Amino acid sequence: QLQLQESGPGLVKPSETLSLTCAVSGASISSTDYYWGWIRQPPGKGLEWIGSIYYGGSTYYNPSLKSRVTISVDTSKNQFSLKLSSVTAADTAVYYCAISSGWGAFDIWGQGTMLTVSS
Amino acid sequence: EIVLTQSPGTLSLSPGERATLSCRASQSVTSSYLAWYQQKPGQAPRLLIYGASSRATGIPDRFSGSGSGTDFTLTIRRLEPEDFAVYYCQQYGSSGGVTFGPGTKVDIK
C-alpha cells in the first residue's frame, strides 16, 4: 500500500531555509508511473500548490514561489524533498506531499506537517 | 495561470439533500484535467474525482463530476453526515502548473 510521510523541523526562523522530506513506501520514487508534488495550506485557508517533480527530474513550480523553491529526489532513500528559502511568517502552513498517477490529480497525500516561521 | 473560482462559498444543506458545487476556470482546462477533493478538519484532502468525471478508487457513487472547458460541477446526490466538509477543485495545465480553487464549505443546515 502506497504511503507518504512528511518530516520537517516544525519551527524555522525568518529568512532561513526550510527543508522538508517526504518518505515514500509502497512504490519506487524512480517509477515512471507517478509524479510527486508539494502542496501547502496556511491555517484556516485553502490549498496552494508549491511544485511537482517528474521522472527524470523535471520540475514545475508555482510562479509565485519559483524563485525560492527547489524540489529534488533522493533515489537512495526513496524520498523527495522541498527547500524553500528566505521564509517569512506568510510561509507558516501545513505542508503536504502527494503523488499523482495521472490526469494531473493527486491520488494519495501524506498526513501533512505543520511548519511555523517565527523568531 | 488559470484561476479557478468556486461557488457558492458556503452551502448549507440537510442530510439527504442534493448538493451542487460549481467550479469555473478563467481559461479552458486542458483535456478535462480537472479534479475534486474533499477535506475534513485536521485531515489531508482526499481525491474524489479526476478527469472531470471519473471517480477515484473507493469513492461512493453518490459523488459525480461533470463539465468541460471552463465550467465544472461536483454533485453529491444525497448528502450523508460524513459528507459535510470543504470541497476543492483543482486543474492541471499543459505547462505542468497546478491551481486550486478557494473551496466550497458544505455545512449542516
Coordinates of C-alpha atoms in Angstrom, one line a residue:
Chain A
Q1 CA 0.0 0.0 0.0
L2 CA 1.5 3.3 -1.1
Q3 CA 2.1 5.7 1.8
L4 CA 3.7 9.1 2.1
Q5 CA 5.2 10.6 5.3
E6 CA 6.4 14.2 5.6
S7 CA 9.1 15.2 8.1
G8 CA 10.5 18.6 9.0
P9 CA 11.7 20.8 11.8
G10 CA 8.4 22.3 12.9
L11 CA 9.8 25.7 13.5
V12 CA 12.0 27.9 11.3
K13 CA 13.3 31.4 11.8
P14 CA 12.5 34.2 9.4
S15 CA 15.0 34.5 6.5
E16 CA 16.2 30.9 6.9
T17 CA 15.6 28.0 4.5
L18 CA 13.0 25.4 5.3
S19 CA 13.7 21.8 4.4
L20 CA 11.0 19.1 4.3
T21 CA 11.3 15.5 3.3
C22 CA 8.6 13.1 2.1
A23 CA 9.4 9.4 2.6
V24 CA 7.7 7.1 0.1
S25 CA 6.7 3.5 0.9
G26 CA 4.9 1.0 -1.3
A27 CA 6.3 2.5 -4.5
S28 CA 9.6 3.4 -6.1
I29 CA 10.5 7.1 -6.3
S30 CA 12.1 6.2 -9.7
S31 CA 8.8 4.8 -11.1
T32 CA 7.7 6.3 -14.4
D33 CA 4.1 5.7 -13.3
Y34 CA 4.0 8.7 -10.9
Y35 CA 5.0 12.2 -10.3
W36 CA 5.4 13.9 -6.9
G37 CA 4.2 17.2 -5.5
W38 CA 4.2 19.5 -2.6
I39 CA 1.1 21.5 -1.5
R40 CA 0.7 23.8 1.5
Q41 CA -2.3 25.2 3.5
P42 CA -1.9 28.2 5.7
P43 CA -4.0 28.0 8.9
G44 CA -7.7 28.4 8.1
K45 CA -7.0 28.9 4.4
G46 CA -7.2 27.0 1.2
L47 CA -4.7 24.8 -0.7
E48 CA -1.7 26.2 -2.6
W49 CA 0.4 24.1 -5.0
I50 CA 4.1 24.6 -4.5
G51 CA 5.6 22.4 -7.2
S52 CA 6.0 19.0 -8.7
I53 CA 8.8 16.7 -9.8
Y54 CA 8.7 14.1 -12.6
Y55 CA 10.6 11.0 -13.5
G56 CA 13.9 12.2 -14.9
G57 CA 14.0 15.2 -12.6
S58 CA 11.9 17.7 -14.5
T59 CA 10.4 20.2 -12.1
Y60 CA 7.5 22.7 -12.3
Y61 CA 7.0 25.4 -9.7
N62 CA 4.2 27.8 -8.7
P63 CA 5.3 31.1 -10.4
S64 CA 4.7 33.0 -7.1
L65 CA 7.2 30.8 -5.3
K66 CA 9.6 29.8 -8.1
S67 CA 12.5 32.0 -7.1
R68 CA 12.6 30.4 -3.6
V69 CA 11.7 26.7 -4.2
T70 CA 13.7 23.6 -5.0
I71 CA 12.2 20.1 -5.2
S72 CA 14.5 17.1 -5.6
V73 CA 14.5 13.4 -5.4
D74 CA 16.8 11.1 -3.4
T75 CA 16.5 7.6 -5.0
S76 CA 18.8 6.0 -2.5
K77 CA 16.4 6.9 0.3
N78 CA 13.2 6.6 -1.8
Q79 CA 12.1 10.1 -0.8
F80 CA 11.7 13.6 -2.2
S81 CA 12.4 16.9 -0.7
L82 CA 11.3 20.5 -0.6
K83 CA 13.5 23.5 0.1
L84 CA 12.0 27.0 0.5
S85 CA 14.5 29.8 1.0
S86 CA 14.1 33.2 2.7
V87 CA 11.0 32.2 4.6
T88 CA 8.6 34.7 6.3
A89 CA 5.6 34.4 8.5
A90 CA 3.5 34.0 5.3
D91 CA 5.1 30.6 4.8
T92 CA 3.6 29.3 8.0
A93 CA 1.4 26.4 6.9
V94 CA 0.7 22.7 6.9
Y95 CA 2.9 21.2 4.2
Y96 CA 1.6 18.1 2.3
C97 CA 3.5 15.8 0.0
A98 CA 1.4 14.0 -2.6
I99 CA 1.6 11.6 -5.5
S100 CA -0.1 11.7 -8.9
S101 CA -0.6 8.7 -11.1
G102 CA -2.1 10.7 -14.0
W103 CA -4.8 13.1 -15.1
G104 CA -3.0 15.8 -13.1
A105 CA -4.7 14.8 -9.9
F106 CA -3.1 14.0 -6.6
D107 CA -4.3 10.5 -5.6
I108 CA -2.5 10.0 -2.3
W109 CA -1.5 12.5 0.3
G110 CA 0.7 12.5 3.3
Q111 CA -0.8 13.4 6.6
G112 CA 0.9 16.8 6.5
T113 CA 3.4 18.5 8.7
M114 CA 2.9 21.9 10.3
L115 CA 5.7 24.4 9.8
T116 CA 5.8 27.7 11.7
V117 CA 8.0 30.6 10.8
S118 CA 8.9 32.6 13.9
S119 CA 11.8 34.1 15.7
Chain B
E1 CA -2.0 30.9 -15.0
I2 CA -5.5 29.5 -14.9
V3 CA -7.6 30.9 -12.0
L4 CA -10.4 28.8 -10.5
T5 CA -13.5 30.2 -8.9
Q6 CA -15.8 28.1 -6.8
S7 CA -19.4 28.9 -5.9
P8 CA -21.1 29.1 -3.5
G9 CA -18.6 29.8 -0.8
T10 CA -20.8 28.0 1.7
L11 CA -23.6 25.6 1.0
S12 CA -26.0 24.9 3.9
L13 CA -28.0 21.7 3.4
S14 CA -29.6 18.9 5.4
P15 CA -28.7 15.2 5.2
G16 CA -30.4 13.6 2.3
E17 CA -30.4 16.7 0.2
R18 CA -28.6 17.1 -3.1
A19 CA -25.5 19.3 -3.3
T20 CA -24.4 21.0 -6.4
L21 CA -21.0 22.7 -6.3
S22 CA -19.6 24.8 -9.2
C23 CA -16.0 25.4 -10.4
R24 CA -15.3 27.9 -13.1
A25 CA -11.9 28.4 -14.8
S26 CA -10.5 31.6 -16.3
Q27 CA -9.4 29.7 -19.4
S28 CA -10.3 26.3 -20.8
V29 CA -8.9 23.4 -18.8
T30 CA -6.7 21.1 -20.8
S31 CA -8.3 17.7 -21.7
S32 CA -10.6 17.9 -18.7
Y33 CA -7.6 17.8 -16.3
L34 CA -9.9 18.8 -13.5
A35 CA -10.1 17.2 -10.1
W36 CA -12.2 17.5 -7.0
Y37 CA -11.1 16.9 -3.4
Q38 CA -12.9 16.6 -0.1
Q39 CA -11.2 17.9 3.1
K40 CA -12.3 17.4 6.7
P41 CA -10.9 19.4 9.6
G42 CA -7.4 18.2 10.6
Q43 CA -7.2 15.8 7.7
A44 CA -5.4 15.8 4.4
P45 CA -7.5 16.3 1.2
R46 CA -9.0 13.2 -0.4
L47 CA -9.3 12.8 -4.1
L48 CA -12.9 12.3 -5.2
I49 CA -13.0 13.0 -8.9
Y50 CA -10.3 13.1 -11.7
G51 CA -10.6 13.8 -15.4
A52 CA -13.7 15.9 -14.6
S53 CA -16.0 12.9 -14.2
S54 CA -14.1 9.8 -13.1
R55 CA -14.5 8.7 -9.5
A56 CA -11.3 7.8 -7.6
T57 CA -10.9 4.4 -6.0
G58 CA -13.3 3.8 -3.2
I59 CA -15.4 6.9 -3.8
P60 CA -19.2 6.2 -3.4
D61 CA -21.3 6.7 -6.5
R62 CA -23.4 9.4 -4.8
F63 CA -20.4 11.7 -5.9
S64 CA -20.4 12.6 -9.5
G65 CA -18.5 15.2 -11.6
S66 CA -19.3 16.8 -14.9
G67 CA -18.3 19.6 -17.2
S68 CA -15.7 20.6 -19.7
G69 CA -13.9 23.7 -20.9
T70 CA -14.3 26.3 -18.2
D71 CA -17.4 25.1 -16.3
F72 CA -17.4 22.1 -14.0
T73 CA -19.8 20.7 -11.4
L74 CA -19.5 18.3 -8.4
T75 CA -22.8 16.8 -7.4
I76 CA -23.5 14.8 -4.2
R77 CA -26.7 13.0 -4.9
R78 CA -27.9 12.5 -1.3
L79 CA -25.8 14.0 1.5
E80 CA -24.6 11.7 4.2
P81 CA -23.5 13.0 7.6
E82 CA -19.8 12.3 6.7
D83 CA -20.1 14.5 3.5
F84 CA -20.1 17.8 5.4
A85 CA -16.7 19.1 4.6
V86 CA -14.8 21.5 2.4
Y87 CA -14.5 20.7 -1.3
Y88 CA -11.8 22.0 -3.6
C89 CA -11.5 21.8 -7.4
Q90 CA -8.0 21.7 -9.0
Q91 CA -6.7 22.0 -12.5
Y92 CA -3.5 20.8 -14.2
G93 CA -2.2 22.8 -17.1
S94 CA -0.3 21.8 -20.2
S95 CA 2.8 23.6 -18.8
G96 CA 2.7 21.4 -15.7
G97 CA 1.3 24.1 -13.5
V98 CA -1.4 23.3 -10.9
T99 CA -4.0 25.6 -9.3
F100 CA -6.7 25.0 -6.7
G101 CA -10.0 26.8 -6.3
P102 CA -10.7 28.6 -3.0
G103 CA -13.1 25.9 -1.8
T104 CA -16.8 25.4 -1.0
K105 CA -17.8 24.5 2.5
V106 CA -20.8 22.2 2.8
D107 CA -22.3 22.6 6.3
I108 CA -25.3 21.3 8.1
K109 CA -28.4 23.4 7.9

